[in-house]
PDB file of C-alpha atoms in Angstrom:
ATOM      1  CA  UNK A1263     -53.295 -62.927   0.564  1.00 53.00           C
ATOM      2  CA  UNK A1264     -55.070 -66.222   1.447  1.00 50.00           C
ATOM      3  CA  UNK A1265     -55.719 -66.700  -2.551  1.00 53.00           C
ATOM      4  CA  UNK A1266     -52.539 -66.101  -3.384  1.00 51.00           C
ATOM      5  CA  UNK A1267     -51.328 -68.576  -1.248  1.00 47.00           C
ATOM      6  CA  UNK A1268     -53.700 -71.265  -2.483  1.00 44.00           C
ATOM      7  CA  UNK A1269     -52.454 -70.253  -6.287  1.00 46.00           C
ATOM      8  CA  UNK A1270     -49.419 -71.010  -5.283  1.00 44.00           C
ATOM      9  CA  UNK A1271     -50.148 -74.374  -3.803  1.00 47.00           C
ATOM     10  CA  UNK A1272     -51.777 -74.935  -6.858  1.00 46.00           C
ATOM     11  CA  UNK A1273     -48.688 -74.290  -8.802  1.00 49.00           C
ATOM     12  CA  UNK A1274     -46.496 -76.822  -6.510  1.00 42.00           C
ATOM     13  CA  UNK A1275     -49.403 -79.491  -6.575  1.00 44.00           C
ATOM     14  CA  UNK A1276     -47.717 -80.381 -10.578  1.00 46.00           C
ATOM     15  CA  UNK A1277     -45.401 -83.563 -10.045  1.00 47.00           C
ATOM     16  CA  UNK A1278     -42.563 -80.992 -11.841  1.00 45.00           C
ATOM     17  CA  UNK A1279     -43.097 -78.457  -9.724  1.00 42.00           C
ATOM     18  CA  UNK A1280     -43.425 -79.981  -6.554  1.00 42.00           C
ATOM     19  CA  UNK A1281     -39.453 -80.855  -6.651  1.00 43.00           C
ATOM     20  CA  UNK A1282     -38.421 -77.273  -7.167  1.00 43.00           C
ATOM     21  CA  UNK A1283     -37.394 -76.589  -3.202  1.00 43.00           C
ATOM     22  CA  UNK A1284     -37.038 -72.870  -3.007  1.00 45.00           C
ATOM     23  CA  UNK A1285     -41.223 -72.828  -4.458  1.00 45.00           C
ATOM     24  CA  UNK A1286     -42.398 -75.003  -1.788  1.00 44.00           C
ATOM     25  CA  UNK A1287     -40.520 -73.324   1.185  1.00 43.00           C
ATOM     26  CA  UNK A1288     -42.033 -70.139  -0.360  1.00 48.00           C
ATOM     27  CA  UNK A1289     -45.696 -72.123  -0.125  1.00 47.00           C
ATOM     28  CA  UNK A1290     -44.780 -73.008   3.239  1.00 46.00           C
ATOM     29  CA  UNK A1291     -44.080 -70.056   4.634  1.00 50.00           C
ATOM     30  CA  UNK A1292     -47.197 -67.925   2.885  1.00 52.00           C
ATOM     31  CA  UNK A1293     -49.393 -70.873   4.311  1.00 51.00           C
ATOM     32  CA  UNK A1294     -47.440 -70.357   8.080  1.00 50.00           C
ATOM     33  CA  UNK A1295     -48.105 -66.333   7.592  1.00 52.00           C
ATOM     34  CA  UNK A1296     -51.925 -67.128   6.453  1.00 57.00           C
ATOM     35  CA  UNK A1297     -52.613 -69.624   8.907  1.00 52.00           C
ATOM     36  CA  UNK A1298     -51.243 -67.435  12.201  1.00 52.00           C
ATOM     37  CA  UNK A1299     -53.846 -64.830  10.566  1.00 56.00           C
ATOM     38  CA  UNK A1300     -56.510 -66.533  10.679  1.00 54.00           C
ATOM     39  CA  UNK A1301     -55.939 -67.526  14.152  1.00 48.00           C
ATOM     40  CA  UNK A1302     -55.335 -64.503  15.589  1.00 48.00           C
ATOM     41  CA  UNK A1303     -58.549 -62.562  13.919  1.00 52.00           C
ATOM     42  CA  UNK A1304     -60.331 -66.045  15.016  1.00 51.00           C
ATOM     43  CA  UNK A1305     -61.400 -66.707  11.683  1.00 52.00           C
ATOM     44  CA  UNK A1306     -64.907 -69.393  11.526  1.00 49.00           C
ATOM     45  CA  UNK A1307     -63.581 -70.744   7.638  1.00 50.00           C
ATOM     46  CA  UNK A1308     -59.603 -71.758   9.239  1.00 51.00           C
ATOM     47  CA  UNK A1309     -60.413 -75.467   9.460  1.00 48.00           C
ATOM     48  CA  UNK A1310     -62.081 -75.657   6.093  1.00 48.00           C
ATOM     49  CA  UNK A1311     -58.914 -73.733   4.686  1.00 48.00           C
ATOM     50  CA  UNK A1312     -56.212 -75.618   6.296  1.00 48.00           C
ATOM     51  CA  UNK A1313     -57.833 -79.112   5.188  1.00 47.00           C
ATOM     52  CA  UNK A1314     -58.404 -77.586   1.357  1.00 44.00           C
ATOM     53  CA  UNK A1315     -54.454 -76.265   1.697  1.00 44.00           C
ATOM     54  CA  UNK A1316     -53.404 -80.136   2.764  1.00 44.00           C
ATOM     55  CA  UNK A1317     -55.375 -81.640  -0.332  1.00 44.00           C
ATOM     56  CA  UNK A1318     -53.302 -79.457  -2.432  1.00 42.00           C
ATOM     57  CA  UNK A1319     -49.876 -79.665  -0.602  1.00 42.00           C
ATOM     58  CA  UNK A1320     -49.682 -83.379   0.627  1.00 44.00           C
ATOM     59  CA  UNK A1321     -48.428 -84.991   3.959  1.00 39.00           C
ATOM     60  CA  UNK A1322     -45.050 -84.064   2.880  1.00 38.00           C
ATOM     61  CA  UNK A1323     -42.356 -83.438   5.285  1.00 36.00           C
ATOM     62  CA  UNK A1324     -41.948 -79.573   6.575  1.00 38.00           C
ATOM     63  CA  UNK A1325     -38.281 -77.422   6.512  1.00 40.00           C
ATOM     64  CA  UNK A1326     -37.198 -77.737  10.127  1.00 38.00           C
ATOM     65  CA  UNK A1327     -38.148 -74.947  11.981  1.00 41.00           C
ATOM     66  CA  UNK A1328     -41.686 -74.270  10.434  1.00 46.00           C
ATOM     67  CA  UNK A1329     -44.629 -75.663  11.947  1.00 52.00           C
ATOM     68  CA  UNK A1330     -47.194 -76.738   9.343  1.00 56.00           C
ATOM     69  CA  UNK A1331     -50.933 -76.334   9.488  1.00 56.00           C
ATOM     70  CA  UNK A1332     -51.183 -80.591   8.428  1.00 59.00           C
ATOM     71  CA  UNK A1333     -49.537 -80.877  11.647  1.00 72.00           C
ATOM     72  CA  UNK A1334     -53.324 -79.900  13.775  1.00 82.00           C
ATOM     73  CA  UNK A1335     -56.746 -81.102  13.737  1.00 87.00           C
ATOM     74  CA  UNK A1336     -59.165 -79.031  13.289  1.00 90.00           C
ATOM     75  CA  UNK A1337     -59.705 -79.214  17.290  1.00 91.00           C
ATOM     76  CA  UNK A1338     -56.021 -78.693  17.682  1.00 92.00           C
ATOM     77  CA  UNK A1339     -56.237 -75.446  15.955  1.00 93.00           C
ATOM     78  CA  UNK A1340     -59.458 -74.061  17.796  1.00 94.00           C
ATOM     79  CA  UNK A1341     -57.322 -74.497  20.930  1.00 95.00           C
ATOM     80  CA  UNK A1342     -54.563 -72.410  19.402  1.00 95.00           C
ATOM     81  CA  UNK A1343     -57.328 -70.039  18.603  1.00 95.00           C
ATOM     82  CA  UNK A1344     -58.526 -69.724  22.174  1.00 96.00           C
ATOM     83  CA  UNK A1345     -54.954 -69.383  23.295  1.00 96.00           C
ATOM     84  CA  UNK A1346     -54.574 -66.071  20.642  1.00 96.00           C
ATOM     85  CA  UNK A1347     -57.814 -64.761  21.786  1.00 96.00           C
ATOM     86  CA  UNK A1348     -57.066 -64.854  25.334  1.00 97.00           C
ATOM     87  CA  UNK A1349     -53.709 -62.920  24.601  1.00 97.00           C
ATOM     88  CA  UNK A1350     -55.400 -59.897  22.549  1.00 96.00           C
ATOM     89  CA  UNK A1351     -58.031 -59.955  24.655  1.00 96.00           C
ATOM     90  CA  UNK A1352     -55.097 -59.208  27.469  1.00 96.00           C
ATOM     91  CA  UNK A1353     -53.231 -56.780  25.077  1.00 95.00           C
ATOM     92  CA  UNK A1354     -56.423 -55.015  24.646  1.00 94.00           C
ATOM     93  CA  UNK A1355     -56.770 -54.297  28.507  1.00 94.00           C
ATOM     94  CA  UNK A1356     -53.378 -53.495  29.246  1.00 92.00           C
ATOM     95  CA  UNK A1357     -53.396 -50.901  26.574  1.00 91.00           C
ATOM     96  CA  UNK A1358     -56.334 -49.522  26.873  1.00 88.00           C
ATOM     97  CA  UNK A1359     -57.749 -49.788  30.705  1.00 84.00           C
ATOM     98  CA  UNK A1360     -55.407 -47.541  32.740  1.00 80.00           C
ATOM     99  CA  UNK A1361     -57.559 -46.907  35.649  1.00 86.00           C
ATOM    100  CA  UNK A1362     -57.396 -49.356  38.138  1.00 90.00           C
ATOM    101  CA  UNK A1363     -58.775 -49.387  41.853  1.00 89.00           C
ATOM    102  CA  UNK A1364     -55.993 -50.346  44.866  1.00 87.00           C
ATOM    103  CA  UNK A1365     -57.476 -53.036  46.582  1.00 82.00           C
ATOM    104  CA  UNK A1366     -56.951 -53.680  50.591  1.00 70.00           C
ATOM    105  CA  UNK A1367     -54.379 -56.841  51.325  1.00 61.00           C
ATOM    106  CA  UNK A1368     -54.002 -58.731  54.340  1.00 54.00           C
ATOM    107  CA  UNK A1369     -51.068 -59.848  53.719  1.00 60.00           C
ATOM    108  CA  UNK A1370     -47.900 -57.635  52.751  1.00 61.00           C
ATOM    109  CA  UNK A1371     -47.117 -59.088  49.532  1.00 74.00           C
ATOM    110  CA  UNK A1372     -47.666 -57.705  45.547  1.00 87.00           C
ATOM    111  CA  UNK A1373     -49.687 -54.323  44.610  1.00 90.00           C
ATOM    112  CA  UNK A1374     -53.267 -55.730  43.743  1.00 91.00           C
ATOM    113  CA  UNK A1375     -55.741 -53.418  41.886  1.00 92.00           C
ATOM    114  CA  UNK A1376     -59.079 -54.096  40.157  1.00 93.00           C
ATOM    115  CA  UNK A1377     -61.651 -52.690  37.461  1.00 93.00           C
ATOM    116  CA  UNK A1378     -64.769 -54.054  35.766  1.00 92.00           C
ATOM    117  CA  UNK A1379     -64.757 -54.627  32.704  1.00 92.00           C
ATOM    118  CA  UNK A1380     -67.354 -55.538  29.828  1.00 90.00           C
ATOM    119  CA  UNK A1381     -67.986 -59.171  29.104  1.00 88.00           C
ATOM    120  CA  UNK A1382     -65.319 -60.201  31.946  1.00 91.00           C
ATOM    121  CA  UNK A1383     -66.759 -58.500  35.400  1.00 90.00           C
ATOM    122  CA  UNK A1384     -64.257 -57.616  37.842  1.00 92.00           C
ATOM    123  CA  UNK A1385     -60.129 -58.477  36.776  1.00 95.00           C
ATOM    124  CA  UNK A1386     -57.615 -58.448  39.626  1.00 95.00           C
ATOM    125  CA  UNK A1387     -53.862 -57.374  38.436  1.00 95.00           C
ATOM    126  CA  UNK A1388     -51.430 -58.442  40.818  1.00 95.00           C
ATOM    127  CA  UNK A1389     -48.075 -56.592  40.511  1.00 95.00           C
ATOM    128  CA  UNK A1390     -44.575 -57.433  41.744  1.00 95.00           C
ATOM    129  CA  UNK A1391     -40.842 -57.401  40.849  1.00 95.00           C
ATOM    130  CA  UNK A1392     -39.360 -60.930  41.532  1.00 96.00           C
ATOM    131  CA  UNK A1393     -35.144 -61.383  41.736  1.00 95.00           C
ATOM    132  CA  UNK A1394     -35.334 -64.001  39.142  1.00 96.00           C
ATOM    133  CA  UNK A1395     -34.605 -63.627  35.211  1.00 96.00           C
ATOM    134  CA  UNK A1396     -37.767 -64.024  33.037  1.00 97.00           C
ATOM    135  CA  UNK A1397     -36.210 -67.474  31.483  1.00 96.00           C
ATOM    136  CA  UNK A1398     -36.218 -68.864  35.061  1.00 96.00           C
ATOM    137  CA  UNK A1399     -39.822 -68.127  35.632  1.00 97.00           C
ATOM    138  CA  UNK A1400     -41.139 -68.859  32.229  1.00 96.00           C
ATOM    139  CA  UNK A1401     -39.439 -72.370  32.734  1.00 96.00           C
ATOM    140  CA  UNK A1402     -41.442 -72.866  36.319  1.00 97.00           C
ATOM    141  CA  UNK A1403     -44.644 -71.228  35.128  1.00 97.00           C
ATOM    142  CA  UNK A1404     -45.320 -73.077  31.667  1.00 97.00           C
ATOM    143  CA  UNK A1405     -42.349 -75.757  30.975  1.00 96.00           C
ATOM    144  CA  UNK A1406     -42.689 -77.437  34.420  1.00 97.00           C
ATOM    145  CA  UNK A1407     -46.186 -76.975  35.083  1.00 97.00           C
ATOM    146  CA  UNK A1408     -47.616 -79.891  36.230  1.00 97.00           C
ATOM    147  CA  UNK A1409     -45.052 -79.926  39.053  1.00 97.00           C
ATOM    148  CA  UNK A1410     -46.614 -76.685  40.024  1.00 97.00           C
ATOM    149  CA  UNK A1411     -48.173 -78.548  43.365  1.00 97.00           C
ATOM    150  CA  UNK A1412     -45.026 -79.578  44.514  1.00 97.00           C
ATOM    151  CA  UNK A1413     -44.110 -75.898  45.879  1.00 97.00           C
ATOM    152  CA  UNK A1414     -48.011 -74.464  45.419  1.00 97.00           C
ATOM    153  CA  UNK A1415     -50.347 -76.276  48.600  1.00 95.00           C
ATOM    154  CA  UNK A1416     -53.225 -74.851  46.667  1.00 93.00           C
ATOM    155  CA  UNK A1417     -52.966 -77.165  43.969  1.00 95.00           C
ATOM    156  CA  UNK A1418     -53.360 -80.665  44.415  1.00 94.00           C
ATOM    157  CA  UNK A1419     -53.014 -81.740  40.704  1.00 95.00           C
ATOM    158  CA  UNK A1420     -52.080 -80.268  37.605  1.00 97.00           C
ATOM    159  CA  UNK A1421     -52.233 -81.996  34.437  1.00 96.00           C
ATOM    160  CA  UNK A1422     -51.586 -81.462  30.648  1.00 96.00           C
ATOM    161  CA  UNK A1423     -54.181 -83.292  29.107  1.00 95.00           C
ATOM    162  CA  UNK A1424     -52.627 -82.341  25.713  1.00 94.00           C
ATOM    163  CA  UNK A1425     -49.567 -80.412  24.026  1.00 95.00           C
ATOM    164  CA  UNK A1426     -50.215 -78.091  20.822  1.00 95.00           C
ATOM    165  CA  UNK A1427     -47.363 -77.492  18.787  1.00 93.00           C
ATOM    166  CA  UNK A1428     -45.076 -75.695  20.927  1.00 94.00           C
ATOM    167  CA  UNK A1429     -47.512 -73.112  22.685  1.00 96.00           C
ATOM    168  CA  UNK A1430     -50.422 -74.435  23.711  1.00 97.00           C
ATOM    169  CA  UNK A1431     -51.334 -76.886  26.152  1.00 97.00           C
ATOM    170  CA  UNK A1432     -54.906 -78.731  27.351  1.00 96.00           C
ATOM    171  CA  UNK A1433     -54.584 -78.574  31.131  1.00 96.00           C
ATOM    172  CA  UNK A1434     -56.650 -79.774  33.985  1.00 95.00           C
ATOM    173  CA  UNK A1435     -55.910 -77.688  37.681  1.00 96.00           C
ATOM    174  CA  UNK A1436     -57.769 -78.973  40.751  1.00 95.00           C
ATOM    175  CA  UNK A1437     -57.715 -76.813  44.075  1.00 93.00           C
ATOM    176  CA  UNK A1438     -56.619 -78.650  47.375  1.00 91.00           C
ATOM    177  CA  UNK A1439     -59.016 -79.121  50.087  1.00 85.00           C
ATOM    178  CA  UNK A1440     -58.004 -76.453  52.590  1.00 74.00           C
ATOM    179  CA  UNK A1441     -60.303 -76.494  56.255  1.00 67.00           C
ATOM    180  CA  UNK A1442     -62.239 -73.015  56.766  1.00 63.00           C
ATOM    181  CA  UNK A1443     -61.971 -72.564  52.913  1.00 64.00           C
ATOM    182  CA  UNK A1444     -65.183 -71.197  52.410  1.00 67.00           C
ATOM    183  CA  UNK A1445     -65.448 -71.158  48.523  1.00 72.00           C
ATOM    184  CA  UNK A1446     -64.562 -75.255  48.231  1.00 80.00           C
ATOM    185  CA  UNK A1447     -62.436 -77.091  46.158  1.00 87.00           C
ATOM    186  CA  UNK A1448     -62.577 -76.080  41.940  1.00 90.00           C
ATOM    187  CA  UNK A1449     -61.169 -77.844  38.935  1.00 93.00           C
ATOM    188  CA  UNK A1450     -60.544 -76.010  35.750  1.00 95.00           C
ATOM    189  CA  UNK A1451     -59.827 -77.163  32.658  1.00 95.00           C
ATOM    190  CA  UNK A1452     -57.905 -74.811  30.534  1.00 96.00           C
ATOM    191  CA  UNK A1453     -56.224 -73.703  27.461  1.00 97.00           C
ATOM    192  CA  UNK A1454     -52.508 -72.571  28.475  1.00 97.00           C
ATOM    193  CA  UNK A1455     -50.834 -70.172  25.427  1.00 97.00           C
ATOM    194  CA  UNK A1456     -48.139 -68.404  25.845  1.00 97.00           C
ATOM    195  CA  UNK A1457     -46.718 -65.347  23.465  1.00 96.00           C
ATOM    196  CA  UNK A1458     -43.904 -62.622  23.038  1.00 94.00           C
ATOM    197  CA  UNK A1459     -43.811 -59.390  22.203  1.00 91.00           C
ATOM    198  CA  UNK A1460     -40.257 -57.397  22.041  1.00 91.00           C
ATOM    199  CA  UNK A1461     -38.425 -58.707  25.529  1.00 92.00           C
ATOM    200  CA  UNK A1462     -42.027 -59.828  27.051  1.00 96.00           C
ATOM    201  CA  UNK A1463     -43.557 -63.185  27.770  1.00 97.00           C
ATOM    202  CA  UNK A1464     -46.786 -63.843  28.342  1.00 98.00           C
ATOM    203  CA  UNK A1465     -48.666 -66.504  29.459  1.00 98.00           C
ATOM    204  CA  UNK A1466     -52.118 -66.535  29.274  1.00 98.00           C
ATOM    205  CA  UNK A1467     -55.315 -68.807  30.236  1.00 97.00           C
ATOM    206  CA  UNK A1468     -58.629 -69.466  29.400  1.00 97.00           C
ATOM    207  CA  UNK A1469     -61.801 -71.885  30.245  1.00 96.00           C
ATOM    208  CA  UNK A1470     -62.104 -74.938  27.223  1.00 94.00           C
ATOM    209  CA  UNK A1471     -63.846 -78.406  27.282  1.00 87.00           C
ATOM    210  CA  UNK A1472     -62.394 -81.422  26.396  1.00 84.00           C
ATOM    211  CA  UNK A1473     -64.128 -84.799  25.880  1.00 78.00           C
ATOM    212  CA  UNK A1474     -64.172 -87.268  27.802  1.00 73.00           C
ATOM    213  CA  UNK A1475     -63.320 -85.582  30.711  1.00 81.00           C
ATOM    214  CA  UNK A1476     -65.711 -86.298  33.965  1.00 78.00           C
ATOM    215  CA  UNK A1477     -66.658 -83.968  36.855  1.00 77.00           C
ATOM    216  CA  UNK A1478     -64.282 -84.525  39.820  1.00 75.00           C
ATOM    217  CA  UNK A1479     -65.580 -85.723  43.020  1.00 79.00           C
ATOM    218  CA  UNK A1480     -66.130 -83.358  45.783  1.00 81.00           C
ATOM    219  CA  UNK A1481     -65.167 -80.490  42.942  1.00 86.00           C
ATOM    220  CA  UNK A1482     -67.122 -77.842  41.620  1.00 88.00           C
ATOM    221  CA  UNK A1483     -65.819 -77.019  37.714  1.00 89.00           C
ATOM    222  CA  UNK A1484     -64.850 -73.416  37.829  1.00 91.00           C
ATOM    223  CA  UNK A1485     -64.004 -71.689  35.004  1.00 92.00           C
ATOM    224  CA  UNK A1486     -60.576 -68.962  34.077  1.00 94.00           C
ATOM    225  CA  UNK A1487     -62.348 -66.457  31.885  1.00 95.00           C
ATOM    226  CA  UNK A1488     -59.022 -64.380  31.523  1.00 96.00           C
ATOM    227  CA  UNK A1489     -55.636 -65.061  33.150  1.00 97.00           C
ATOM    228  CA  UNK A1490     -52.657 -63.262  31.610  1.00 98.00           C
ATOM    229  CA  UNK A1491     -49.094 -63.678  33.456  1.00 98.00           C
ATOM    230  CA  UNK A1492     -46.408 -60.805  31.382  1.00 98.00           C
ATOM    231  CA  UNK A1493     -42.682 -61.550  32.036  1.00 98.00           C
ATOM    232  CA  UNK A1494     -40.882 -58.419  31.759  1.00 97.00           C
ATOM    233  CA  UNK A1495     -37.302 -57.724  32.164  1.00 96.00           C
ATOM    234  CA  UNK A1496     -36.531 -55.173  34.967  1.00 95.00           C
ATOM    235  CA  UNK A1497     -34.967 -51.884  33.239  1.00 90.00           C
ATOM    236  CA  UNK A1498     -31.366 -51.834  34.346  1.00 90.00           C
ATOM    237  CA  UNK A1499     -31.480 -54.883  35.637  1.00 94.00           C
ATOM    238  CA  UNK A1500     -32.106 -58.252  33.404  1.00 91.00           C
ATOM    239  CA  UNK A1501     -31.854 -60.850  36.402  1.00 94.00           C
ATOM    240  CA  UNK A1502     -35.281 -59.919  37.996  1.00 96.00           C
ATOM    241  CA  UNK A1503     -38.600 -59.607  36.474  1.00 97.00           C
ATOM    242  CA  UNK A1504     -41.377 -57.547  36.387  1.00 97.00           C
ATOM    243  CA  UNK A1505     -44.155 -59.832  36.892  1.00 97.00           C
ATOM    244  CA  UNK A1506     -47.730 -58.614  36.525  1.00 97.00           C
ATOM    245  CA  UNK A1507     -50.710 -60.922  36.586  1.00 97.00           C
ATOM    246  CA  UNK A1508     -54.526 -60.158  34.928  1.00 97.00           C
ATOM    247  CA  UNK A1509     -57.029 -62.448  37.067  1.00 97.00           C
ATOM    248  CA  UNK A1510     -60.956 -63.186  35.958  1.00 95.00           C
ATOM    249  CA  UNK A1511     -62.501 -65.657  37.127  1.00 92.00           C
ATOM    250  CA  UNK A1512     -66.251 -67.546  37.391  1.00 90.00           C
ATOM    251  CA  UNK A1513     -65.863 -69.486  40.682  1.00 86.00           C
ATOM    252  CA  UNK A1514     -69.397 -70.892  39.757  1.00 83.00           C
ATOM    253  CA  UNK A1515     -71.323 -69.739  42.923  1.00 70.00           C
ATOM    254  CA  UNK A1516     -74.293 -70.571  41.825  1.00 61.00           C
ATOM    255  CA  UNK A1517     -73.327 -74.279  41.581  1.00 51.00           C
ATOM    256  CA  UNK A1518     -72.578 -73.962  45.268  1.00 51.00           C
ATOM    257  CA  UNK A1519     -76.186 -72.326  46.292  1.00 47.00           C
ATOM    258  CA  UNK A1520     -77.614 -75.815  44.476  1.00 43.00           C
ATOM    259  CA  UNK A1521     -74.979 -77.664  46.992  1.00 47.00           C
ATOM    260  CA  UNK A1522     -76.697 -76.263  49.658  1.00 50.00           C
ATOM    261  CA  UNK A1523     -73.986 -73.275  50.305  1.00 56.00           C
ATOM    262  CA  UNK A1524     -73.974 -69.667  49.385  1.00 61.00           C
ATOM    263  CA  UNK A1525     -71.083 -67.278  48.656  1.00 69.00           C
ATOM    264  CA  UNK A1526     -71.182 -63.416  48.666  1.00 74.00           C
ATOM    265  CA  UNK A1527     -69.545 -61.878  46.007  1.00 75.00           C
ATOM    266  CA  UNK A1528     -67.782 -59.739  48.902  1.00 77.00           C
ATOM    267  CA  UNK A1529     -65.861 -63.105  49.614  1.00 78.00           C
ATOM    268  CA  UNK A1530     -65.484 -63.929  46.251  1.00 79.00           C
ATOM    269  CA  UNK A1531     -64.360 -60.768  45.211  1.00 83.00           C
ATOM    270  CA  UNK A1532     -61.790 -61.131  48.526  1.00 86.00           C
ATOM    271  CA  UNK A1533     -60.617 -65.020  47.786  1.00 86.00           C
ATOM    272  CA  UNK A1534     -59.347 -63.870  44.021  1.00 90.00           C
ATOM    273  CA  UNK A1535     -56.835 -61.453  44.892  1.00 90.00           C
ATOM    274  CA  UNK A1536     -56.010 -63.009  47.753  1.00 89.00           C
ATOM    275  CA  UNK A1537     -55.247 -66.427  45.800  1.00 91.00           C
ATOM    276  CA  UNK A1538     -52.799 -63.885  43.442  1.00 94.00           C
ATOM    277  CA  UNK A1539     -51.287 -63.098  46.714  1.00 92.00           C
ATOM    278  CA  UNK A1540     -50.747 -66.306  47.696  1.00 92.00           C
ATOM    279  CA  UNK A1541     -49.983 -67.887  44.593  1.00 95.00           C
ATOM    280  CA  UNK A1542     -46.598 -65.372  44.090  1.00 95.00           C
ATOM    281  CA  UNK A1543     -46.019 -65.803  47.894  1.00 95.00           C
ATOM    282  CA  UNK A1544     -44.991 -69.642  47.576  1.00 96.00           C
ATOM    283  CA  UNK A1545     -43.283 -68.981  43.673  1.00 97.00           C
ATOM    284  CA  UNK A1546     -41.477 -66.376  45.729  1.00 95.00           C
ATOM    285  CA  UNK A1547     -40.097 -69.321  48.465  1.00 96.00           C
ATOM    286  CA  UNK A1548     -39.925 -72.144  45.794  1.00 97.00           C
ATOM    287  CA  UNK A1549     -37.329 -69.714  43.997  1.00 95.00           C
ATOM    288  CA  UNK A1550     -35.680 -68.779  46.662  1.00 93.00           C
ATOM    289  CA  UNK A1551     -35.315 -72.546  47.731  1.00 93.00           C
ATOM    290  CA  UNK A1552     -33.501 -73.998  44.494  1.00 86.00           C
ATOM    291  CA  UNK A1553     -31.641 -70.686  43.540  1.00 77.00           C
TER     292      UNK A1553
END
């Protein structure tokens, strides 16, 4: 398909050519369908393609509507690859894992189960229906989230370092000191992507590095091997959700034994879930607040 598509960029490179409109939205949209390919089967030659595509094509002006590959660097479009990764990585486990283990909660709050899985260790999914539409909660949980710490005391900052297209973002999270907390304050920096599929939304995470971006003081950087928030209408009933939540995550405890501190993995494997429970706890009163 891919040399096809470059044929046909060849064709609309010709000055005569070029001005025929219906052959270069049919360019377009080939190099759209290539391009969201590659990045979904994470292909190593996509930067090498998409700058041999602009050569032929130009920095010409897009149909509105279409997002074109000139648009993204080649560092732009590893983050979109991350971002795709993350969510078929997620797909993958929701399709094919179906035995999960209950976990015990403190607090009364969402269903939390667990399983380990290869290449990720132990995933936490966090399960709850929420009296809000999906919209609403995609808005709080991707459009506004760097105010995220307003209603979340866990969070003392959230920033997007950088926007990709319409998808992605570059964000940086750091915890909030909390007294007793025995695991410390983190900072993550993350790629944010978020997909559909049918009525679904999903929002999913995953540990990047961006340059220049210095340790934080008093922080250790953790890193979000996997998180995957789905948005799913409630049958029968469109203005709640069905909000289920896929949680990995390398807290770094070894950076905290060279600090001088040590974590079991009994606590860590206690603080994720727990920080789920939390987490949906104060979305829960933050939507119930400005309803």
């Amino acid at each position: 398909m891919l040399q096809a598509t470059v044929k046909l960029c060849c064709g609309i490179a010709h000055d005569h050519l070029r001005r025929l409109p219906g052959l270069k939205i049919t360019a377009i949209e080939a190099i759209q369908k290539d391009v969201r390919g590659l990045v979904v089967r994470g292909s190593p030659h996509l930067p090498s393609k998409i700058c041999y595509i602009q050569r032929l094509m130009g920095k010409e002006t897009e149909p509105a509507g279409h997002i074109s590959p000139s648009q993204f660097s080649s560092m732009d479009l590893s983050y979109i690859t991350q971002g795709e990764r993350a969510l078929q990585q997620a797909l993958s486990i929701l399709q094919q894992h179906t035995s999960w283990q209950a976990e015990t909660m403190l607090d009364a709050g969402p269903t939390v189960s667990s399983a380990t899985l290869p290449g990720l260790g132990k995933v936490f999914r966090a399960e709850v229906v929420l009296a809000v539409p999906v919209a609403r909660l995609h808005q709080e949980l991707f459009e506004r989230i760097e105010q995220m710490p307003q209603w979340n005391p866990t969070l003392s900052r959230v920033k997007v370092l950088q926007r990709v297209g319409t998808d992605t973002l570059v964000t940086h999270e750091v915890t909030a000191p909390s007294p007793g907390n025995l695991v410390g304050q983190r900072d993550f920096v993350s790629v944010r992507h978020r997909g559909r599929r049918e009525t679904a939304v999903y929002l999913v995470g995953t540990a990047t590095h961006i340059e220049p971006l210095p340790l934080q003081e008093g922080c250790i950087r953790a890193e979000s091997q996997l998180s995957c928030i789905i948005l799913q209408p409630l049958a029968g009933d469109p203005d709640c959700t069905h909000f289920t939540w896929l949680l990995s995550m390398d807290l770094k405890a070894s950076a905290t034994v060279l600090l001088g501190g040590w974590i079991p993995m009994s606590v860590i494997n206690r603080v994720l879930p727990q920080s789920q429970a939390d987490f949906i706890k104060h979305l829960r009163r933050h939507l119930s607040a400005t309803a």
